[in-house]
């Protein structure tokens, strides 16, 4: 069985060695040795972790074929119980017997490498991460906040004028955040997360004007931090009736989480941690859906006890690249069009209608700290982008059909559908769009102007390989630009040339270049080729190409890599259904669509889009359960 699992690339030799270490079993692939059930469970847990689950949820595993082996004769079909060796079938079909067997194993328990929490099996590290995060967030949410209620109400009414009988979700979110040391503000594209938090900062600094708060703004990537800086600056200038003194107290400069914590070179540790706390009163984390479990724990552990924490993000976007799905876990009770199940006390504080369900038994402990922005100010019923995002996110095929019909009638001018078979036409459109920033380089424009022009358009792909994948499309666009003589590639400069856009793929803490950062190769004042980046604070940073960490050309990027970015004009390509892999799902397509601000080219066949809408992904986790009624210690 182990040989078969390796041949099918389900496990690696490293997984086997780990299982041998934890079980103390002498398993040899060359001999007819019989691994124990716990040995196989550790392999399943390793697979779960490699797929970014924090645990192995025993209740969701298909115990008939737990490793999802395929039939060699019918590769599209999984094996049945008759095809699988009996060694895997007992006692896996009895969850109670399985849990008892696990709990009694020498490697399971407190201060042991494995933990069993309910029906979830963990490696100790992830159990500890979830426990720490749950306890820290619960402690923050229970902290008493003493504010002048009359002054608070006056400020809220000032910054959020009455909307007649409509619910002002932004005002509600601001009120929730002001009355709790921990708050999540979530919402889809254009719902005003940044506007809300900017007004929130104005209210807070008004309340604490005699002793202004020390506020830090962070995001997971440099690109997301730069966009947060731009958004806060723009939102601050739109607030009416605000004094210059108060405006100066609202920070707008964001940085990456890694930069805030202080990376120690050649180490996975940070300068700031539980024994060397950050110096701040309020931390705001944008694009929180991108933050993995381990990084979120390191962040909250470095917060001083008196501080506040606000998480901003879209709960329906793709989860983090690394293990965990913190924002999605914490927001799983939120439903569009429905009030969060606030407690009676919170409802009274927010002046909301009395809740129908006031029973706290089995209630999520952080509900009073959740705010859900439900009105899009960027996309309304006349926006094709907004309607398509809604149709995909809700798997609403009727709405999709309505959008397609209205699009043929010319009712939506912000979205255009194209057939993926016309691939060269798509490549030509991309080359047309990229000609603008390349012309600016030719005319000696500034680095900032070139970066701004490049960010106006982006082609996104769902896959890396194949004719509709990032790798081949990047090469084809490059060839088209070279034929048009917009770029000049020589034998000596085939890898690096003037105008090449690149994306960093590997963190380099010494150079302070991080995964996802985008640079453009240009000549400096001395006519030397450099990779030009724009830092968090808007400064130009230039590097010799040879010094750069791992990177790739980025005329096209994956949807995953686009998280935290927005583009005025976005083109999204999905491969035909027969060429698509299993990873194309609802969250992926929704994230791609919502990168578009004003214009979206949707390059997809209808069967592929419908198939993606049906598929949703989730990651096994125990974070939510730890915050129902009480935290598991």
Coordinates of C-alpha atoms in Angstrom, one line a residue:
X1 CA 0.0 0.0 0.0
X2 CA 2.8 2.5 0.9
X3 CA 4.5 1.8 -2.5
X4 CA 1.2 2.3 -4.2
X5 CA 0.7 5.7 -2.4
X6 CA 4.1 6.9 -3.4
X7 CA 3.6 5.8 -7.0
X8 CA 0.4 7.8 -7.1
X9 CA 2.2 10.8 -5.6
X10 CA -0.2 10.8 -2.6
X11 CA 2.7 10.8 -0.1
X12 CA 6.5 11.2 -0.1
X13 CA 9.3 9.4 1.6
X14 CA 9.5 12.3 4.0
X15 CA 5.9 11.6 5.1
X16 CA 6.8 7.9 5.8
X17 CA 9.9 8.9 7.8
X18 CA 7.8 11.3 9.9
X19 CA 5.2 8.5 10.6
X20 CA 8.0 6.1 11.5
X21 CA 9.5 8.7 13.9
X22 CA 6.2 9.4 15.6
X23 CA 5.0 5.7 15.9
X24 CA 8.5 4.2 16.5
X25 CA 7.6 1.5 13.9
X26 CA 10.2 -0.2 11.7
X27 CA 8.4 0.0 8.3
X28 CA 10.4 -1.1 5.3
X29 CA 9.0 -0.8 1.8
X30 CA 11.2 -3.6 0.6
X31 CA 9.8 -6.0 3.3
X32 CA 6.3 -7.2 3.9
X33 CA 5.9 -5.1 7.0
X34 CA 2.4 -4.1 8.2
X35 CA 2.1 -0.4 9.3
X36 CA -0.4 0.3 12.1
X37 CA -3.6 2.3 11.7
X38 CA -2.1 5.2 13.5
X39 CA 0.8 5.1 11.0
X40 CA -1.7 5.6 8.1
X41 CA -3.5 8.3 10.1
X42 CA -0.3 10.3 10.4
X43 CA 0.1 10.0 6.6
X44 CA -3.4 11.3 6.1
X45 CA -2.6 14.2 8.5
X46 CA 0.5 15.0 6.6
X47 CA -1.5 15.1 3.4
X48 CA -4.1 17.4 5.0
X49 CA -1.4 19.8 6.2
X50 CA 0.2 19.9 2.7
X51 CA -3.3 21.0 1.4
X52 CA -3.3 23.8 4.0
X53 CA -5.8 22.1 6.4
X54 CA -4.8 22.7 10.1
X55 CA -6.1 19.3 11.1
X56 CA -7.4 16.0 9.9
X57 CA -11.2 16.0 10.4
X58 CA -12.0 12.3 11.1
X59 CA -15.7 12.9 10.5
X60 CA -15.2 14.0 6.9
X61 CA -12.8 11.3 5.6
X62 CA -14.1 8.7 3.2
X63 CA -12.8 5.7 5.1
X64 CA -13.6 3.3 2.2
X65 CA -10.9 5.0 0.2
X66 CA -9.2 7.5 2.5
X67 CA -6.3 8.3 0.2
X68 CA -8.6 8.9 -2.8
X69 CA -6.8 6.4 -5.0
X70 CA -7.9 6.2 -8.6
X71 CA -8.8 3.1 -10.5
X72 CA -5.9 2.3 -12.9
X73 CA -8.3 1.0 -15.6
X74 CA -10.8 3.9 -15.2
X75 CA -8.6 6.8 -14.0
X76 CA -11.5 9.2 -13.7
X77 CA -13.1 6.9 -11.0
X78 CA -12.0 6.3 -7.5
X79 CA -11.5 2.8 -6.2
X80 CA -14.3 1.0 -4.4
X81 CA -14.0 -0.9 -1.1
X82 CA -13.6 -4.2 -3.1
X83 CA -10.4 -2.8 -4.7
X84 CA -8.7 -1.8 -1.5
X85 CA -6.7 -3.9 0.9
X86 CA -8.6 -4.7 4.1
X87 CA -5.7 -3.2 6.1
X88 CA -7.3 0.2 5.7
X89 CA -10.9 -0.6 6.5
X90 CA -10.8 -1.4 10.2
X91 CA -11.3 0.3 12.6
X92 CA -11.7 3.3 10.3
X93 CA -15.4 2.7 9.8
X94 CA -16.1 3.2 13.5
X95 CA -15.2 6.8 14.5
X96 CA -15.6 6.1 18.2
X97 CA -13.2 3.1 18.1
X98 CA -10.9 5.2 16.0
X99 CA -10.9 8.1 18.4
X100 CA -10.2 5.7 21.3
X101 CA -7.3 4.1 19.5
X102 CA -5.8 7.5 18.7
X103 CA -6.2 8.8 22.3
X104 CA -4.5 5.8 23.7
X105 CA -1.4 6.0 21.5
X106 CA 1.8 7.0 23.1
X107 CA 2.3 9.9 20.6
X108 CA -1.0 11.6 21.4
X109 CA -1.8 13.9 24.3
X110 CA -0.5 17.0 26.1
X111 CA 3.2 17.7 25.5
X112 CA 3.0 15.0 22.8
X113 CA 3.5 15.5 19.0
X114 CA -0.1 14.6 18.2
X115 CA -3.3 15.9 19.7
X116 CA -6.9 14.8 19.3
X117 CA -9.5 17.5 19.9
X118 CA -13.0 16.1 19.5
X119 CA -12.9 14.4 16.1
X120 CA -10.0 16.4 14.8
X121 CA -6.4 15.1 14.8
X122 CA -3.6 17.7 14.9
X123 CA 0.1 18.0 14.9
X124 CA 0.8 19.8 18.2
X125 CA 2.0 23.0 16.5
X126 CA -1.3 23.7 14.8
X127 CA -3.3 22.8 17.9
X128 CA -1.3 25.3 19.8
X129 CA -1.7 28.0 17.1
X130 CA -5.4 27.6 17.1
X131 CA -5.6 27.7 21.0
X132 CA -3.4 30.8 21.2
X133 CA -5.4 32.7 18.6
X134 CA -8.8 31.7 20.0
X135 CA -7.8 32.8 23.5
X136 CA -6.2 36.1 22.4
X137 CA -9.1 37.1 20.3
X138 CA -11.6 36.1 23.0
X139 CA -9.6 38.2 25.6
X140 CA -9.6 41.2 23.2
X141 CA -13.4 40.9 22.6
X142 CA -14.2 40.8 26.3
X143 CA -12.1 43.8 27.2
X144 CA -14.2 46.7 28.6
X145 CA -14.1 49.9 26.5
X146 CA -15.1 53.0 28.4
X147 CA -16.2 55.8 26.1
X148 CA -18.3 59.0 26.4
X149 CA -21.5 57.6 24.8
X150 CA -23.0 61.0 24.1
X151 CA -19.9 62.2 22.4
X152 CA -19.5 59.0 20.5
X153 CA -23.1 59.2 19.2
X154 CA -22.6 62.8 18.1
X155 CA -19.4 61.9 16.2
X156 CA -21.1 58.9 14.6
X157 CA -24.0 61.1 13.4
X158 CA -21.5 63.7 12.1
X159 CA -19.4 61.3 10.0
X160 CA -22.3 59.1 9.0
X161 CA -25.3 61.4 8.1
X162 CA -28.8 59.8 8.2
X163 CA -29.7 57.6 5.2
X164 CA -33.5 58.0 5.9
X165 CA -34.8 54.5 6.6
X166 CA -31.9 52.6 5.0
X167 CA -29.4 50.7 7.2
X168 CA -26.0 52.4 7.2
X169 CA -23.9 49.3 7.4
X170 CA -20.7 51.4 7.5
X171 CA -22.0 53.3 10.6
X172 CA -22.9 50.0 12.3
X173 CA -19.4 48.6 11.5
X174 CA -17.8 51.8 13.0
X175 CA -20.0 51.5 16.1
X176 CA -19.1 47.8 16.6
X177 CA -15.4 48.6 16.2
X178 CA -15.5 51.5 18.6
X179 CA -17.1 49.5 21.4
X180 CA -14.8 46.4 21.2
X181 CA -11.0 46.0 21.4
X182 CA -11.3 43.4 18.6
X183 CA -13.4 43.8 15.4
X184 CA -13.7 42.2 12.0
X185 CA -15.0 44.4 9.2
X186 CA -15.8 42.2 6.2
X187 CA -17.6 42.9 2.9
X188 CA -17.4 42.4 -0.8
X189 CA -15.8 44.7 -3.3
X190 CA -16.8 48.3 -3.1
X191 CA -18.7 48.0 0.2
X192 CA -16.4 50.7 1.7
X193 CA -14.1 48.8 4.1
X194 CA -11.4 51.4 3.7
X195 CA -13.8 54.4 3.9
X196 CA -15.4 52.9 7.0
X197 CA -12.0 52.4 8.8
X198 CA -10.9 55.9 7.8
X199 CA -14.0 57.4 9.4
X200 CA -13.5 55.1 12.4
X201 CA -9.9 56.5 12.8
X202 CA -11.3 60.0 12.6
X203 CA -13.9 59.2 15.4
X204 CA -11.2 57.5 17.6
X205 CA -8.7 60.3 17.3
X206 CA -11.5 62.8 18.0
X207 CA -12.3 60.9 21.2
X208 CA -8.6 60.6 22.2
X209 CA -7.4 64.0 20.8
X210 CA -5.7 65.0 24.0
X211 CA -3.6 61.8 23.8
X212 CA -3.8 60.5 20.2
X213 CA -3.6 56.8 19.6
X214 CA -0.5 55.2 18.0
X215 CA -2.0 53.5 15.0
X216 CA -0.3 51.1 12.6
X217 CA -1.7 49.9 9.2
X218 CA -0.5 46.7 7.7
X219 CA -1.2 44.3 4.9
X220 CA 0.2 40.8 4.0
X221 CA 2.0 42.0 0.8
X222 CA 3.8 45.1 -0.4
X223 CA 1.3 45.5 -3.2
X224 CA -1.6 45.3 -0.7
X225 CA 0.1 47.7 1.6
X226 CA 0.7 50.2 -1.2
X227 CA -3.0 50.0 -2.2
X228 CA -4.1 50.5 1.5
X229 CA -1.9 53.6 1.7
X230 CA -3.5 55.0 -1.5
X231 CA -7.0 54.1 -0.4
X232 CA -6.7 55.6 3.1
X233 CA -5.2 58.8 1.7
X234 CA -8.0 59.1 -0.8
X235 CA -10.7 58.4 1.7
X236 CA -9.3 60.9 4.2
X237 CA -9.4 63.7 1.7
X238 CA -13.1 62.9 0.9
X239 CA -14.2 63.4 4.6
X240 CA -16.0 66.7 4.9
X241 CA -15.9 69.0 7.9
X242 CA -12.7 67.6 9.3
X243 CA -10.0 69.8 10.7
X244 CA -6.4 69.8 9.4
X245 CA -5.3 68.9 13.0
X246 CA -7.6 65.8 13.1
X247 CA -6.6 64.8 9.5
X248 CA -3.0 64.8 10.5
X249 CA -3.7 62.3 13.3
X250 CA -5.1 59.8 10.8
X251 CA -2.2 57.7 9.5
X252 CA -2.2 56.7 5.9
X253 CA 1.2 55.0 5.5
X254 CA 0.8 51.2 5.5
X255 CA 3.5 48.5 5.6
X256 CA 3.8 44.8 5.4
X257 CA 3.1 42.6 8.4
X258 CA 6.7 41.2 8.1
X259 CA 8.1 44.7 8.2
X260 CA 6.1 45.7 11.2
X261 CA 7.2 42.6 13.2
X262 CA 10.8 43.0 12.1
X263 CA 12.3 40.1 10.1
X264 CA 15.5 38.6 11.5
X265 CA 17.7 37.6 8.5
X266 CA 18.3 33.9 8.0
X267 CA 15.6 33.1 10.5
X268 CA 11.8 32.4 10.7
X269 CA 11.6 34.6 13.8
X270 CA 10.7 38.2 14.2
X271 CA 12.2 41.0 16.4
X272 CA 8.7 41.6 17.9
X273 CA 7.1 38.8 19.8
X274 CA 5.4 38.0 23.1
X275 CA 8.5 39.0 25.0
X276 CA 9.2 42.1 22.9
X277 CA 5.9 43.7 22.2
X278 CA 5.0 46.2 19.5
X279 CA 4.6 49.8 20.4
X280 CA 1.1 50.7 19.3
X281 CA -2.5 51.3 20.5
X282 CA -4.4 50.1 17.5
X283 CA -3.4 47.7 14.7
X284 CA -5.4 47.5 11.4
X285 CA -4.8 44.5 9.2
X286 CA -6.1 44.8 5.6
X287 CA -6.6 41.9 3.3
X288 CA -6.9 39.6 6.3
X289 CA -8.1 36.7 4.2
X290 CA -4.5 36.3 3.0
X291 CA -3.0 36.0 6.4
X292 CA -2.3 32.4 7.4
X293 CA -2.8 30.9 10.8
X294 CA 0.9 30.9 11.9
X295 CA 1.5 34.6 10.9
X296 CA -1.8 35.7 12.6
X297 CA -0.7 34.0 15.8
X298 CA 2.7 35.7 15.7
X299 CA 1.0 39.1 15.1
X300 CA -1.5 38.8 18.0
X301 CA 1.2 37.5 20.3
X302 CA 3.2 40.7 19.7
X303 CA 0.3 43.0 20.6
X304 CA 0.5 44.9 23.9
X305 CA -2.3 44.1 26.3
X306 CA -4.0 47.5 26.0
X307 CA -4.1 47.5 22.2
X308 CA -7.0 47.1 19.8
X309 CA -7.1 44.9 16.7
X310 CA -9.2 45.4 13.6
X311 CA -9.2 42.9 10.7
X312 CA -10.4 44.0 7.3
X313 CA -11.1 41.7 4.3
X314 CA -13.5 39.9 2.1
X315 CA -14.6 36.6 3.7
X316 CA -15.5 35.1 0.3
X317 CA -12.1 35.6 -1.3
X318 CA -9.4 32.9 -1.6
X319 CA -7.9 31.9 1.7
X320 CA -4.2 32.2 2.5
X321 CA -1.6 30.4 0.5
X322 CA -0.2 28.8 3.7
X323 CA -2.1 26.7 6.3
X324 CA -5.4 28.0 7.7
X325 CA -8.3 30.1 6.8
X326 CA -8.6 32.5 9.7
X327 CA -11.0 35.1 8.3
X328 CA -13.3 32.6 6.7
X329 CA -13.5 30.6 9.9
X330 CA -14.3 33.6 12.0
X331 CA -17.0 34.9 9.6
X332 CA -18.7 31.7 8.7
X333 CA -22.0 32.7 10.5
X334 CA -22.4 35.8 8.4
X335 CA -25.2 35.7 5.8
X336 CA -25.9 38.4 3.2
X337 CA -29.1 40.3 4.1
X338 CA -29.2 39.0 7.7
X339 CA -28.1 40.8 10.9
X340 CA -25.3 39.1 12.8
X341 CA -26.8 37.4 15.9
X342 CA -25.7 40.2 18.2
X343 CA -26.3 39.9 21.9
X344 CA -29.1 41.9 23.5
X345 CA -26.5 44.2 25.0
X346 CA -24.8 44.8 21.7
X347 CA -28.1 45.4 19.9
X348 CA -29.0 48.0 22.5
X349 CA -25.6 49.7 22.1
X350 CA -26.0 49.8 18.3
X351 CA -29.7 50.9 18.6
X352 CA -30.7 47.9 16.4
X353 CA -34.0 46.1 16.4
X354 CA -34.2 43.5 19.2
X355 CA -32.7 40.2 18.1
X356 CA -35.1 37.2 17.8
X357 CA -32.5 34.7 19.0
X358 CA -31.0 35.8 22.3
X359 CA -30.0 32.3 23.4
X360 CA -26.3 32.4 24.0
X361 CA -26.1 28.6 24.2
X362 CA -24.0 27.3 21.3
X363 CA -23.4 30.9 20.2
X364 CA -20.2 32.0 18.5
X365 CA -18.2 34.0 21.2
X366 CA -17.0 36.7 18.8
X367 CA -20.3 37.6 17.1
X368 CA -20.5 40.9 18.9
X369 CA -17.2 41.8 17.3
X370 CA -18.3 41.1 13.7
X371 CA -19.4 43.8 11.2
X372 CA -20.6 42.9 7.8
X373 CA -20.8 45.6 5.1
X374 CA -23.6 44.5 2.7
X375 CA -24.0 47.4 0.3
X376 CA -21.6 47.9 -2.6
X377 CA -21.0 51.5 -3.5
X378 CA -18.8 50.6 -6.5
X379 CA -21.1 47.9 -8.1
X380 CA -24.9 48.2 -8.2
X381 CA -27.5 46.3 -10.1
X382 CA -26.4 48.1 -13.3
X383 CA -22.8 46.8 -12.9
X384 CA -21.9 43.7 -14.8
X385 CA -18.9 43.1 -12.6
X386 CA -20.9 43.3 -9.4
X387 CA -23.7 41.1 -10.7
X388 CA -21.3 38.5 -12.1
X389 CA -19.4 38.4 -8.8
X390 CA -22.7 37.9 -7.0
X391 CA -23.8 35.2 -9.4
X392 CA -20.5 33.3 -9.0
X393 CA -20.3 33.7 -5.2
X394 CA -23.9 32.4 -4.7
X395 CA -23.7 29.8 -7.5
X396 CA -26.8 31.6 -9.0
X397 CA -27.2 30.2 -12.5
X398 CA -30.4 32.1 -13.1
X399 CA -28.6 35.4 -12.4
X400 CA -25.7 34.4 -14.7
X401 CA -28.2 33.7 -17.5
X402 CA -29.8 37.1 -16.9
X403 CA -26.3 38.8 -17.0
X404 CA -25.4 37.0 -20.3
X405 CA -28.7 38.1 -21.9
X406 CA -28.4 41.7 -20.7
X407 CA -24.8 41.7 -21.9
X408 CA -25.9 40.8 -25.4
X409 CA -28.4 43.7 -25.3
X410 CA -25.6 46.1 -24.5
X411 CA -26.9 46.8 -20.9
X412 CA -23.5 46.2 -19.2
X413 CA -20.6 48.3 -20.5
X414 CA -18.1 47.2 -17.8
X415 CA -18.0 43.5 -18.7
X416 CA -17.2 41.7 -22.0
X417 CA -17.4 38.0 -22.6
X418 CA -14.9 36.3 -25.0
X419 CA -14.4 32.8 -26.2
X420 CA -11.0 31.3 -25.0
X421 CA -10.5 29.6 -28.4
X422 CA -9.6 33.1 -29.9
X423 CA -6.4 33.0 -28.0
X424 CA -4.3 35.2 -30.3
X425 CA -7.0 38.0 -30.1
X426 CA -6.7 37.9 -26.3
X427 CA -2.9 38.1 -26.6
X428 CA -3.2 41.1 -28.9
X429 CA -5.5 42.9 -26.6
X430 CA -3.1 42.4 -23.7
X431 CA -0.2 43.7 -25.9
X432 CA -2.3 46.7 -26.8
X433 CA -2.9 47.5 -23.1
X434 CA 0.8 47.0 -22.1
X435 CA 2.0 49.3 -24.9
X436 CA 1.1 52.3 -22.7
X437 CA 3.6 51.7 -20.0
X438 CA 6.2 50.6 -22.5
X439 CA 5.8 53.9 -24.4
X440 CA 6.2 55.8 -21.1
X441 CA 9.5 54.0 -20.6
X442 CA 10.6 55.0 -24.1
X443 CA 9.7 58.6 -23.3
X444 CA 11.8 58.6 -20.1
X445 CA 8.8 58.8 -17.7
X446 CA 9.3 58.5 -14.0
X447 CA 9.3 55.1 -12.3
X448 CA 6.1 56.0 -10.5
X449 CA 4.3 56.9 -13.8
X450 CA 5.4 53.7 -15.4
X451 CA 4.3 51.6 -12.4
X452 CA 0.9 53.4 -12.3
X453 CA 0.4 52.8 -16.1
X454 CA 1.3 49.1 -15.8
X455 CA -1.2 48.6 -12.9
X456 CA -4.1 49.8 -15.0
X457 CA -4.4 46.5 -16.8
X458 CA -3.7 42.9 -15.8
X459 CA -4.3 39.5 -17.5
X460 CA -5.1 36.8 -14.9
X461 CA -5.0 33.1 -15.4
X462 CA -6.5 30.3 -13.3
X463 CA -3.7 27.8 -14.1
X464 CA 0.0 27.8 -14.7
X465 CA 0.5 25.2 -17.4
X466 CA -1.1 24.6 -20.8
X467 CA -2.2 26.9 -23.6
X468 CA -4.3 29.0 -21.2
X469 CA -1.8 29.0 -18.4
X470 CA 0.5 31.7 -17.1
X471 CA 3.7 30.3 -18.4
X472 CA 2.7 30.0 -22.1
X473 CA 0.7 33.2 -22.2
X474 CA 3.6 35.2 -20.7
X475 CA 5.8 33.9 -23.5
X476 CA 3.3 34.6 -26.2
X477 CA 2.6 38.2 -25.0
X478 CA 6.4 38.7 -24.8
X479 CA 6.8 37.5 -28.4
X480 CA 4.0 39.8 -29.6
X481 CA 5.5 42.8 -27.9
X482 CA 8.9 42.0 -29.4
X483 CA 7.4 41.8 -32.9
X484 CA 5.8 45.2 -32.4
X485 CA 9.3 46.4 -31.3
X486 CA 7.9 47.6 -28.0
X487 CA 10.5 45.6 -26.2
X488 CA 14.0 44.6 -27.5
X489 CA 15.3 41.2 -26.5
X490 CA 18.9 40.3 -27.5
X491 CA 20.9 37.2 -27.0
X492 CA 22.7 38.9 -24.2
X493 CA 19.5 40.1 -22.6
X494 CA 17.0 37.3 -23.1
X495 CA 16.2 37.0 -19.5
X496 CA 16.3 40.7 -18.4
X497 CA 15.5 43.6 -20.7
X498 CA 14.1 47.1 -20.5
X499 CA 10.3 47.0 -19.9
X500 CA 10.2 43.5 -18.4
X501 CA 7.6 43.4 -15.6
X502 CA 8.6 40.9 -12.8
X503 CA 7.0 39.4 -9.7
X504 CA 9.1 38.3 -6.7
X505 CA 8.4 34.6 -5.8
X506 CA 10.6 34.2 -2.7
X507 CA 11.0 36.4 0.4
X508 CA 14.4 38.1 0.7
X509 CA 14.4 39.7 4.1
X510 CA 17.8 41.3 3.6
X511 CA 16.7 43.1 0.5
X512 CA 13.2 43.6 1.9
X513 CA 11.7 42.1 -1.2
X514 CA 8.7 39.8 -0.6
X515 CA 6.7 37.3 -2.5
X516 CA 4.2 39.2 -4.7
X517 CA 6.2 42.4 -5.0
X518 CA 6.1 43.7 -8.6
X519 CA 9.1 45.5 -10.3
X520 CA 9.7 46.8 -13.8
X521 CA 13.2 46.7 -15.4
X522 CA 14.3 50.2 -16.5
X523 CA 17.5 52.1 -17.1
X524 CA 18.6 54.3 -14.2
X525 CA 20.2 57.7 -14.5
X526 CA 23.5 56.1 -15.4
X527 CA 21.9 54.0 -18.1
X528 CA 22.3 50.8 -16.1
X529 CA 19.6 48.2 -16.2
X530 CA 17.8 48.0 -12.8
X531 CA 14.7 46.4 -11.4
X532 CA 12.6 49.3 -10.1
X533 CA 10.2 48.7 -7.2
X534 CA 8.0 51.1 -5.3
X535 CA 8.3 50.7 -1.5
X536 CA 5.5 50.8 1.1
X537 CA 6.2 54.5 1.6
X538 CA 6.2 55.3 -2.1
X539 CA 10.0 55.5 -2.6
X540 CA 11.8 54.0 -5.6
X541 CA 14.0 51.0 -4.8
X542 CA 16.4 49.9 -7.5
X543 CA 18.2 46.5 -7.7
X544 CA 20.6 44.9 -10.1
X545 CA 18.7 42.0 -11.7
X546 CA 21.4 39.5 -10.7
X547 CA 20.8 40.3 -7.0
X548 CA 17.0 39.6 -7.1
X549 CA 15.6 36.5 -5.4
X550 CA 13.5 34.1 -7.4
X551 CA 11.2 35.9 -9.8
X552 CA 9.2 35.6 -13.0
X553 CA 7.8 37.7 -15.8
X554 CA 4.3 38.9 -15.0
X555 CA 2.5 40.1 -18.2
X556 CA 0.2 37.4 -16.9
X557 CA -0.2 36.4 -13.2
X558 CA -2.2 33.7 -11.4
X559 CA -5.4 34.7 -9.7
X560 CA -3.8 33.6 -6.4
X561 CA -0.9 36.1 -6.9
X562 CA -3.4 38.9 -7.7
X563 CA -4.9 38.9 -4.2
X564 CA -4.5 42.3 -2.5
X565 CA -4.4 44.1 -5.9
X566 CA -7.0 45.9 -8.0
X567 CA -6.7 46.8 -11.6
X568 CA -8.7 49.4 -13.6
X569 CA -9.1 46.9 -16.4
X570 CA -8.8 43.1 -15.6
X571 CA -8.9 40.3 -18.1
X572 CA -9.6 36.8 -16.6
X573 CA -9.0 33.7 -18.6
X574 CA -10.3 30.2 -17.6
X575 CA -9.2 27.2 -19.7
X576 CA -11.9 25.1 -21.5
X577 CA -13.5 22.5 -19.3
X578 CA -11.6 19.6 -20.8
X579 CA -8.3 21.2 -20.0
X580 CA -9.2 22.5 -16.5
X581 CA -7.8 21.0 -13.3
X582 CA -9.6 20.3 -10.1
X583 CA -8.4 23.6 -8.5
X584 CA -10.7 25.9 -10.4
X585 CA -13.5 26.7 -8.0
X586 CA -16.0 29.4 -6.9
X587 CA -13.6 31.3 -4.6
X588 CA -10.9 31.4 -7.3
X589 CA -13.2 32.8 -10.0
X590 CA -14.8 35.3 -7.5
X591 CA -11.4 36.6 -6.5
X592 CA -10.4 37.1 -10.1
X593 CA -13.6 38.9 -11.0
X594 CA -13.3 41.3 -8.0
X595 CA -9.8 42.4 -9.0
X596 CA -11.5 44.5 -11.7
X597 CA -12.4 48.1 -10.7
X598 CA -14.0 49.4 -13.9
X599 CA -13.6 47.0 -16.7
X600 CA -13.6 43.2 -16.9
X601 CA -12.8 40.9 -19.9
X602 CA -14.2 37.5 -19.1
X603 CA -12.5 34.9 -21.3
X604 CA -14.3 31.7 -20.6
X605 CA -16.7 29.0 -22.0
X606 CA -20.0 28.8 -20.2
X607 CA -19.7 25.1 -19.2
X608 CA -16.3 25.9 -17.5
X609 CA -17.8 28.9 -15.6
X610 CA -20.8 26.8 -14.4
X611 CA -18.5 24.0 -13.3
X612 CA -16.4 26.4 -11.3
X613 CA -19.4 28.0 -9.7
X614 CA -20.6 24.6 -8.4
X615 CA -17.3 23.8 -6.7
X616 CA -16.4 25.4 -3.3
X617 CA -13.4 24.7 -1.2
X618 CA -13.0 24.7 2.6
X619 CA -10.2 23.9 4.9
X620 CA -10.5 21.7 8.0
X621 CA -10.0 23.7 11.1
X622 CA -11.1 23.8 14.7
X623 CA -10.8 27.6 15.3
X624 CA -14.5 28.3 15.0
X625 CA -15.5 25.4 17.4
X626 CA -13.0 26.7 20.0
X627 CA -14.9 29.9 20.1
X628 CA -18.4 28.4 20.6
X629 CA -19.4 28.8 24.2
X630 CA -15.8 28.5 25.5
X631 CA -12.3 28.1 24.3
X632 CA -10.7 24.6 24.5
X633 CA -7.6 25.1 26.6

